[in-house]
Short mmCIF file of C-alpha atoms and ligand atoms in Angstrom, two decimals:
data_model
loop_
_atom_site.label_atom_id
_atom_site.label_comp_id
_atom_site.label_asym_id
_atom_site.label_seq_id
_atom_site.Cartn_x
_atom_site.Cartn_y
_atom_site.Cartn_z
CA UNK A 835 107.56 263.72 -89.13
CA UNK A 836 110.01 261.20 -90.66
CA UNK A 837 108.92 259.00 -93.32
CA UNK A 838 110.08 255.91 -93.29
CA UNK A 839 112.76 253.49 -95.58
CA UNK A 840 112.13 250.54 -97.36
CA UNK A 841 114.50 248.54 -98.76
CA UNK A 842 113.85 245.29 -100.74
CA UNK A 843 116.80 243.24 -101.68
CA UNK A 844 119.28 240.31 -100.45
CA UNK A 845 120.31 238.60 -97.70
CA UNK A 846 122.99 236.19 -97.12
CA UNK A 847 125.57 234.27 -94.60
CA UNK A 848 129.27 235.24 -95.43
CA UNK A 849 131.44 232.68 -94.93
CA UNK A 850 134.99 234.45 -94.88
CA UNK A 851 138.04 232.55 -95.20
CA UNK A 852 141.42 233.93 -94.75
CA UNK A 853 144.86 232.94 -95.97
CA UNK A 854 148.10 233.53 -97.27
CA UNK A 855 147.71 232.87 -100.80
CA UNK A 856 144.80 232.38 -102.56
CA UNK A 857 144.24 228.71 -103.91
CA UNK A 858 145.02 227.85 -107.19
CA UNK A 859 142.61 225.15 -108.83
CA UNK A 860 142.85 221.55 -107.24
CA UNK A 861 144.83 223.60 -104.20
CA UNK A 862 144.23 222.93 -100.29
CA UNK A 863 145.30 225.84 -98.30
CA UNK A 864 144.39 226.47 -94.91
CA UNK A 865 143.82 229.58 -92.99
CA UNK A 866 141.31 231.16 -90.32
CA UNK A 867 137.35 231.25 -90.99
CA UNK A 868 134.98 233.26 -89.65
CA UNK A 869 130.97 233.99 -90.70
CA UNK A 870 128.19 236.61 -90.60
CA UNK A 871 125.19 238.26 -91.77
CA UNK A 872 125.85 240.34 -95.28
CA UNK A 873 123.98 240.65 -98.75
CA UNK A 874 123.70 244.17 -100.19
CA UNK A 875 119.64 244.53 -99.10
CA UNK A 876 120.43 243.86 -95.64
CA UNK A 877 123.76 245.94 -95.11
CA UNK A 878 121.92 248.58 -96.97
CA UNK A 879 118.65 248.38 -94.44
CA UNK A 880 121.13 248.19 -91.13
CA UNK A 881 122.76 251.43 -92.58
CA UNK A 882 119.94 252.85 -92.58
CA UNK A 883 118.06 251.96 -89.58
CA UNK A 884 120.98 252.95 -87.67
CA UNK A 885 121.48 256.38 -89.52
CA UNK A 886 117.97 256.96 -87.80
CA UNK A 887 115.26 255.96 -90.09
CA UNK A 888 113.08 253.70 -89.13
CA UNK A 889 113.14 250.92 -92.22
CA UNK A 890 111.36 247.82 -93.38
CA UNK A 891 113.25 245.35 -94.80
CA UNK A 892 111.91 242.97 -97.41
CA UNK A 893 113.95 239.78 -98.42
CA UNK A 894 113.29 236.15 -99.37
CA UNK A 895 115.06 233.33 -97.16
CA UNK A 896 114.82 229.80 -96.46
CA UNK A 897 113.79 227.50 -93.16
CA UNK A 898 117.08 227.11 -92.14
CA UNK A 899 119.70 228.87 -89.41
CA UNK A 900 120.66 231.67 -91.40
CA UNK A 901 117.14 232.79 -91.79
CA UNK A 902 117.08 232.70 -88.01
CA UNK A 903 119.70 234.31 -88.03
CA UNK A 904 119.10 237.18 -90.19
CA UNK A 905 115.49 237.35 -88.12
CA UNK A 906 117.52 237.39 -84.88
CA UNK A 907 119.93 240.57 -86.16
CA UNK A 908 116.54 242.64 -87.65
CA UNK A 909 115.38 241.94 -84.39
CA UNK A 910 118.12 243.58 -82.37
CA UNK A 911 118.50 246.26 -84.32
CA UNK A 912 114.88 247.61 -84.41
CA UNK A 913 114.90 246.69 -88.21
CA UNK A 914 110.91 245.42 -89.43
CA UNK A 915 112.02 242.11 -91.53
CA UNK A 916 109.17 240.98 -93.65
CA UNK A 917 110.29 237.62 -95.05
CA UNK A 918 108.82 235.71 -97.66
CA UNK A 919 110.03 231.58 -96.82
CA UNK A 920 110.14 230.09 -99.92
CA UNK A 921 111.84 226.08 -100.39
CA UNK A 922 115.45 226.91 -101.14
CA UNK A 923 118.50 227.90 -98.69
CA UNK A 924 119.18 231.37 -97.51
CA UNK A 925 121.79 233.13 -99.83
CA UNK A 926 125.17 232.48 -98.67
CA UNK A 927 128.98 233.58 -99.86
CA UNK A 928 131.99 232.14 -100.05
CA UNK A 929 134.87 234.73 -99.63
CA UNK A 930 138.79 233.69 -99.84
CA UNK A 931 140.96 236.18 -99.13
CA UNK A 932 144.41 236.31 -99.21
CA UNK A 933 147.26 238.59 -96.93
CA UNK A 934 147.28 241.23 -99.48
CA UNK A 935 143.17 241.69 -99.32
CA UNK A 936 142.63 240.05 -102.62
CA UNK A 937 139.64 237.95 -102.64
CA UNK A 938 137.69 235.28 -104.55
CA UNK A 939 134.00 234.42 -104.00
CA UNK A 940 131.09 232.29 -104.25
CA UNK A 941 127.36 233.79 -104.10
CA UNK A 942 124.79 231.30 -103.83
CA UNK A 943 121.57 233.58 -104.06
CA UNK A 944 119.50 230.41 -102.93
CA UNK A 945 116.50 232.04 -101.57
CA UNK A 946 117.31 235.28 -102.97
CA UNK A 947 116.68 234.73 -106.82
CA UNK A 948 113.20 233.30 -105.48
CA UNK A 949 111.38 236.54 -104.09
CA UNK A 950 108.41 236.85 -105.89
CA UNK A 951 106.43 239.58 -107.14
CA UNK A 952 103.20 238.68 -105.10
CA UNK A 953 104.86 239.31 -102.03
CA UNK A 954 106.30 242.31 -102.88
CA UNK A 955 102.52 243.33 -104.15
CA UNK A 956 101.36 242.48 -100.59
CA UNK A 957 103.77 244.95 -98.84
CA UNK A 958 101.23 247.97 -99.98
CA UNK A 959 100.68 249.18 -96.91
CA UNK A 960 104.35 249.29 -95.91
CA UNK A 961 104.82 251.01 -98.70
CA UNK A 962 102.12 253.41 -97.77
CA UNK A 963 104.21 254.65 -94.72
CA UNK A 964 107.12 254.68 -96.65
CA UNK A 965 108.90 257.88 -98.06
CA UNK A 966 112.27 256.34 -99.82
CA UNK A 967 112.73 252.92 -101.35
CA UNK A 968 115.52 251.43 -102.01
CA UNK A 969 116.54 247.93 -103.63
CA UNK A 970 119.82 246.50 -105.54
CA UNK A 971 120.49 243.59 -108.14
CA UNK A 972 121.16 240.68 -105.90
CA UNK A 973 117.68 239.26 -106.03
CA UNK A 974 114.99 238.46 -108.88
CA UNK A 975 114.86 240.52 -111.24
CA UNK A 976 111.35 240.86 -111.63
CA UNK A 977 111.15 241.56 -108.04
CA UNK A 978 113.14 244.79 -108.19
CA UNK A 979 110.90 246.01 -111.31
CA UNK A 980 107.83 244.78 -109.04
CA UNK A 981 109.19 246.99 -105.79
CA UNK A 982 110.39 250.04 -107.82
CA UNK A 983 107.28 249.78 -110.12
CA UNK A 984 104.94 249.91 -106.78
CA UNK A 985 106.46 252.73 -105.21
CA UNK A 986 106.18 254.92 -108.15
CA UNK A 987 103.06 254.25 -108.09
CA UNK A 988 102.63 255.07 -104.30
CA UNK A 989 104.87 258.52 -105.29
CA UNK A 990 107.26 256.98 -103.17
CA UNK A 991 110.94 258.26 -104.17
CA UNK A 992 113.16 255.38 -105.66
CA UNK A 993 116.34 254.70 -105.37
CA UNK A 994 118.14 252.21 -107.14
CA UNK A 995 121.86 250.94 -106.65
CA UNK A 996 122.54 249.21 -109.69
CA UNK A 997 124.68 246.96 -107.91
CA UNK A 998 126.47 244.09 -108.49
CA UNK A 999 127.58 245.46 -112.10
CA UNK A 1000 125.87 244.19 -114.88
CA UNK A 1001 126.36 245.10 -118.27
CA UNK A 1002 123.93 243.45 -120.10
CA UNK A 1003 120.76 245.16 -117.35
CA UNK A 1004 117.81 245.53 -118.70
CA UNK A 1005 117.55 249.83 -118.85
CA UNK A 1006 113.72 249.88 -118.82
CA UNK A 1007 114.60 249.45 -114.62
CA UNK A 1008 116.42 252.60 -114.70
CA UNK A 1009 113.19 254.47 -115.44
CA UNK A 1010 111.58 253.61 -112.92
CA UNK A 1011 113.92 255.46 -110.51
CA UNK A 1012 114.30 258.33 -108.97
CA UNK A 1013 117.86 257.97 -108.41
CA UNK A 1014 120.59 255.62 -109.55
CA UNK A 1015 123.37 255.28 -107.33
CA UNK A 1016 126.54 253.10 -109.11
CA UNK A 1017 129.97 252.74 -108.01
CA UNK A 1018 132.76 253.34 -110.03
CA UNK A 1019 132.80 249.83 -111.76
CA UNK A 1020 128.63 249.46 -111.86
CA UNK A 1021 128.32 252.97 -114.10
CA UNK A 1022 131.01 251.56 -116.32
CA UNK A 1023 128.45 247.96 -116.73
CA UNK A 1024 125.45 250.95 -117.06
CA UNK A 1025 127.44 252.43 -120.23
CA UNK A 1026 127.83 249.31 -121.78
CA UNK A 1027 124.58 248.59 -121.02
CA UNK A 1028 122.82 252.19 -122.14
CA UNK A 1029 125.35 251.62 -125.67
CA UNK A 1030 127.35 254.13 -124.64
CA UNK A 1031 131.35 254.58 -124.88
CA UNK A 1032 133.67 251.03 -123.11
CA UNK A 1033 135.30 252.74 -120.66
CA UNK A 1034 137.46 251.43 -117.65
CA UNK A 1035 136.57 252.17 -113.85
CA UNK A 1036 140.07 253.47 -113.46
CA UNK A 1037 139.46 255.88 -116.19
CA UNK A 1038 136.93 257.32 -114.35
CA UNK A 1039 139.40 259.75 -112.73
CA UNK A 1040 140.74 261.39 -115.71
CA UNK A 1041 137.07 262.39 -117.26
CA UNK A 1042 136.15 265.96 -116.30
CA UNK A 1043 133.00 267.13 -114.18
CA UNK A 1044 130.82 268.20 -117.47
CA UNK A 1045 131.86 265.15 -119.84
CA UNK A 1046 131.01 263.00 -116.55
CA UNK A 1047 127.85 264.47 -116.13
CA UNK A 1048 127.33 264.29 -119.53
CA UNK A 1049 128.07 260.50 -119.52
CA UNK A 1050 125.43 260.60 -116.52
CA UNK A 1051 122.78 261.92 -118.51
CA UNK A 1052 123.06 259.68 -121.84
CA UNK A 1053 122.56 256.65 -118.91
CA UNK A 1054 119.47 257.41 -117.34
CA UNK A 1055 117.00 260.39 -116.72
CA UNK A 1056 117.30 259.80 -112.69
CA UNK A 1057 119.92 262.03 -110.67
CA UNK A 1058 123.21 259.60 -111.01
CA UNK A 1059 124.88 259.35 -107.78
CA UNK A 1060 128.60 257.76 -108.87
CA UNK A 1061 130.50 256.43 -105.31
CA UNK A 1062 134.61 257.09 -106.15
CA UNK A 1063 135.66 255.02 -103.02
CA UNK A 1064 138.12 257.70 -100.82
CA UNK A 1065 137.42 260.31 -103.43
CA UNK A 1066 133.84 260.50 -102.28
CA UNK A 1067 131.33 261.28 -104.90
CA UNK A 1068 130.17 262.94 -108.34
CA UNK A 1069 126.49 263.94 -108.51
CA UNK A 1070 124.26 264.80 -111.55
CA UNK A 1071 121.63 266.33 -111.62
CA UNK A 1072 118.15 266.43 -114.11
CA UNK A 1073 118.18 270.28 -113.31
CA UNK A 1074 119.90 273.11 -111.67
CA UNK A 1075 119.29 273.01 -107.54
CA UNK A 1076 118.68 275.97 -105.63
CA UNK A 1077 122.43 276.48 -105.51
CA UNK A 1078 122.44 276.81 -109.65
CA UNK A 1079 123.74 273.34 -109.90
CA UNK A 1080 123.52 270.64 -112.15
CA UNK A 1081 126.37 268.52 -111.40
CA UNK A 1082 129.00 268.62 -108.13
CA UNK A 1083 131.56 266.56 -106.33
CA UNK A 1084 131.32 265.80 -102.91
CA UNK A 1085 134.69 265.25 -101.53
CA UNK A 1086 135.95 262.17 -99.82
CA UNK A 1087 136.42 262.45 -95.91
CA UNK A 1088 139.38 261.68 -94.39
CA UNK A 1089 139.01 257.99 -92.54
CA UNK A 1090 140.92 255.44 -91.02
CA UNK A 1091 139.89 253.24 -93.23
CA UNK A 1092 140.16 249.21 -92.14
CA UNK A 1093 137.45 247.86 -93.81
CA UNK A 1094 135.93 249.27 -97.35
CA UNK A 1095 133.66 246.45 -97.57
CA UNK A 1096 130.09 247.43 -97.41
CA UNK A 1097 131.04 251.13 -97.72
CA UNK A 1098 128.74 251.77 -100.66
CA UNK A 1099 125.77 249.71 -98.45
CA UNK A 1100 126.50 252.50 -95.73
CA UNK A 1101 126.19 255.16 -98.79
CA UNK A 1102 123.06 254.31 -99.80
CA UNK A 1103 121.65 253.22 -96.83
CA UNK A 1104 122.28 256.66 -94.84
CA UNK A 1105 121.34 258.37 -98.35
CA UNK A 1106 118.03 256.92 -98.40
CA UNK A 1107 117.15 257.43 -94.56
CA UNK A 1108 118.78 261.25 -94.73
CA UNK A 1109 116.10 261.71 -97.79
CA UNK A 1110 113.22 260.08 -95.49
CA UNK A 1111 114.45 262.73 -92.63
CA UNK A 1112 114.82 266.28 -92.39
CA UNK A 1113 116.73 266.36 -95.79
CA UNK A 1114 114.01 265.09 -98.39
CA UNK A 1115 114.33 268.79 -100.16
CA UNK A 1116 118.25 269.39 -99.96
CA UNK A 1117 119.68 266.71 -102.25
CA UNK A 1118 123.36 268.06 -101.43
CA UNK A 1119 123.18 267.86 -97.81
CA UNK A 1120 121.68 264.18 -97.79
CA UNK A 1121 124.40 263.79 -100.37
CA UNK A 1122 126.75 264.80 -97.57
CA UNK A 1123 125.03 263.12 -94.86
CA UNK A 1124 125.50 259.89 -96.78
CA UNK A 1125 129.37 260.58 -97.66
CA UNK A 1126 130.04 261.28 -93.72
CA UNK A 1127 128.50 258.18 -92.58
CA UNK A 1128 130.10 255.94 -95.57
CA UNK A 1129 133.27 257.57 -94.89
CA UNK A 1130 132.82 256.13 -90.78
CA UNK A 1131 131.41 252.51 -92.01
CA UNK A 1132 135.11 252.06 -93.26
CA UNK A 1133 136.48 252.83 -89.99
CA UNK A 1134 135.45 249.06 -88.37
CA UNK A 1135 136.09 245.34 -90.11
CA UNK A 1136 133.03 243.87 -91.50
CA UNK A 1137 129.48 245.12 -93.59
CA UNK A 1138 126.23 245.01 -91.81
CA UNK A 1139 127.64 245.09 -88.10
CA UNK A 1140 130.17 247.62 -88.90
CA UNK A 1141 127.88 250.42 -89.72
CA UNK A 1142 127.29 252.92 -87.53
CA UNK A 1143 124.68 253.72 -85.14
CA UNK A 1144 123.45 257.80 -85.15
CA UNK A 1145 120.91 258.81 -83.20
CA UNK A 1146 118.62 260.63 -83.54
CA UNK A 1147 117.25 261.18 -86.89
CA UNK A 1148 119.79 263.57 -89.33
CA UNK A 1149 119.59 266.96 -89.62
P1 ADP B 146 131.48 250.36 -103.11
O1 ADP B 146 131.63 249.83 -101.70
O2 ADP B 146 130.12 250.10 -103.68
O3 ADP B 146 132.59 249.99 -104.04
P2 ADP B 146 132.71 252.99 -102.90
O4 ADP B 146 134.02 252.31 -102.73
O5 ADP B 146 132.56 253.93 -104.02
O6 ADP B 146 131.49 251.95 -102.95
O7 ADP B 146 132.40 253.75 -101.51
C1 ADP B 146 131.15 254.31 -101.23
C2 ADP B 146 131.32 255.55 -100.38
O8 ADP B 146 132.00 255.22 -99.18
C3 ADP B 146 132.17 256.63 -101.03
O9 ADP B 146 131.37 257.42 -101.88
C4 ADP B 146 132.66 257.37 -99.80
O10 ADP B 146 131.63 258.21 -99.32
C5 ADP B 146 132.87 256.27 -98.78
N1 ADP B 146 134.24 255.72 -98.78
C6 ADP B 146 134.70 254.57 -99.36
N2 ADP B 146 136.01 254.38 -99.12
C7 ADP B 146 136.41 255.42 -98.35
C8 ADP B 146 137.66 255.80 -97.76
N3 ADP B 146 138.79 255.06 -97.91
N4 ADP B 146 137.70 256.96 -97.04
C9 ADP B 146 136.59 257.72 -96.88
N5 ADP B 146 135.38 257.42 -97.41
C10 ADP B 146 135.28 256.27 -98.13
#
């Protein structure tokens, strides 16, 4: 039987703005608005509820009618919310962007930042039923050490998408995962942070598959899942797989790509409920799994309501 996903991380309102031109300081511009529900933790637990898992999401809001809000979507979606109410707002966003898809933007993490470790310590017996977890960097950080800490204790498999890029993270988190899943610009911030070489997202490209894999292995111990946008994704691994692996691409799928935004949610989302599926022993098929359904997340405008519902389960 399927295990099932838990993700701990953000939620927030979006509050998307679009215009011409971006404003400069001291500017008024006008141009159209429109809202809804986003933060990396809930995109990532939509992905994967509707790639088939069944998933418990865990995520801090306020009393207010985002929080309703975000109850109201986990609701219709089949997704178990367990929400800690603490006295600050729900996260929100403020996104400007202009005609040529540039953007500026706010985060207010609010309630986010205010998770606490307590009531991720009293979500043992979800994590009991649980065979993945998975959690970001959008909410205290002590909370994420607290979740990932937990399920390695449960010998629940951890997943961690070091995401949004930091490069002054504390590394001690990586080892408490399993797997590590950055994008191109978040295992740039993980070399800086791990000491290792400056290098540029856009260089990314030019490095071959063993220096890569190399660079993979002087950042953490976990298998290093690296998301290159159209271009798919480069996987390292701690060992040689059954196929006498230790590192391989995954090739981008062709798309008719709208929307990017969210694609890496839809990534690690499917990834985790693929490896709480059929798939928990073939790492390069869930790996696949995860690239198809990213690659149709891009497909429709916006995160968490553009991602795709499969049913059933993977296999
Ligand atoms: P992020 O959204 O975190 O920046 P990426 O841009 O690396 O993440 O995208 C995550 C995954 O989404 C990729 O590994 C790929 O599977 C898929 N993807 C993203 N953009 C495209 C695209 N234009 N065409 C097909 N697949 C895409």
């Amino acid at each position: 039987m399927a295990g099932r996903v838990l993700v701990v991380g953000s939620f927030n309102q979006d509050h998307v703005w679009t215009c011409a031109a971006l404003p400069i300081g001291g500017q008024t511009v006008s141009g159209s608005y429109a809202t809804g529900p986003g933060g990396k933790g809930f995109n990532q637990a939509i992905a994967a509820r509707r790639a088939g898992a069944e998933t418990v999401f865990v995520a801090a809001l306020g009393t207010d009618p985002p929080a309703d809000l975000a109850c109201e979507l986990a609701q219709r979606d089949g997704l178990e919310l367990r929400a800690e109410r603490v006295a600050a707002p729900t996260g929100c966003a403020a996104v400007v962007v202009d005609a040529e898809g540039r953007n500026q933007i706010v985060v207010a993490p609010g309630a986010n930042a205010l998770l606490t470790t307590a009531f991720i310590a009293a979500q043992d017996d979800a994590l009991r039923h649980a065979a993945v977890l998975l959690t970001q960097l959008e909410i205290d950080r002590g909370a994420v050490r607290a979740a990932l800490a937990a399920a390695r204790a449960r010998g629940v498999r951890t997943i961690l998408n070091p995401a949004p890029a930091d490069a002054n993270l504390d590394c001690s988190l990586l080892g408490l995962a399993d797997i590590v899943t950055p994008n191109e610009t978040e295992f740039c911030a993980l070399l800086s942070a791990t000491g290792g070489p400056a290098l540029r997202p856009e260089a990314l490209i030019e490095i071959d598959d063993a220096e890569l894999h190399a660079l993979c292995r002087s950042v953490s111990a976990a298998i290093v899942v690296i998301t290159l946008g159209a271009a798919g994704c480069f996987v390292s691994l701690q060992s040689v797989d059954a196929d006498g692996r230790q590192y391989f691409r995954v090739a981008g799928l062709p798309a008719d790509a709208i929307d990017t935004t969210g694609a890496g949610d839809a990534f690690n989302g499917a990834l985790a409920a693929a490896l709480a599926g059929p798939l928990a022993d073939d790492f390069g098929q869930a790996v696949a799994f995860a690239n198809r359904y990213a690659a149709r997340s891009t497909e429709k405008a916006g995160a968490a309501l553009a991602m795709p519902f499969l049913t059933p389960q993977p296999s």
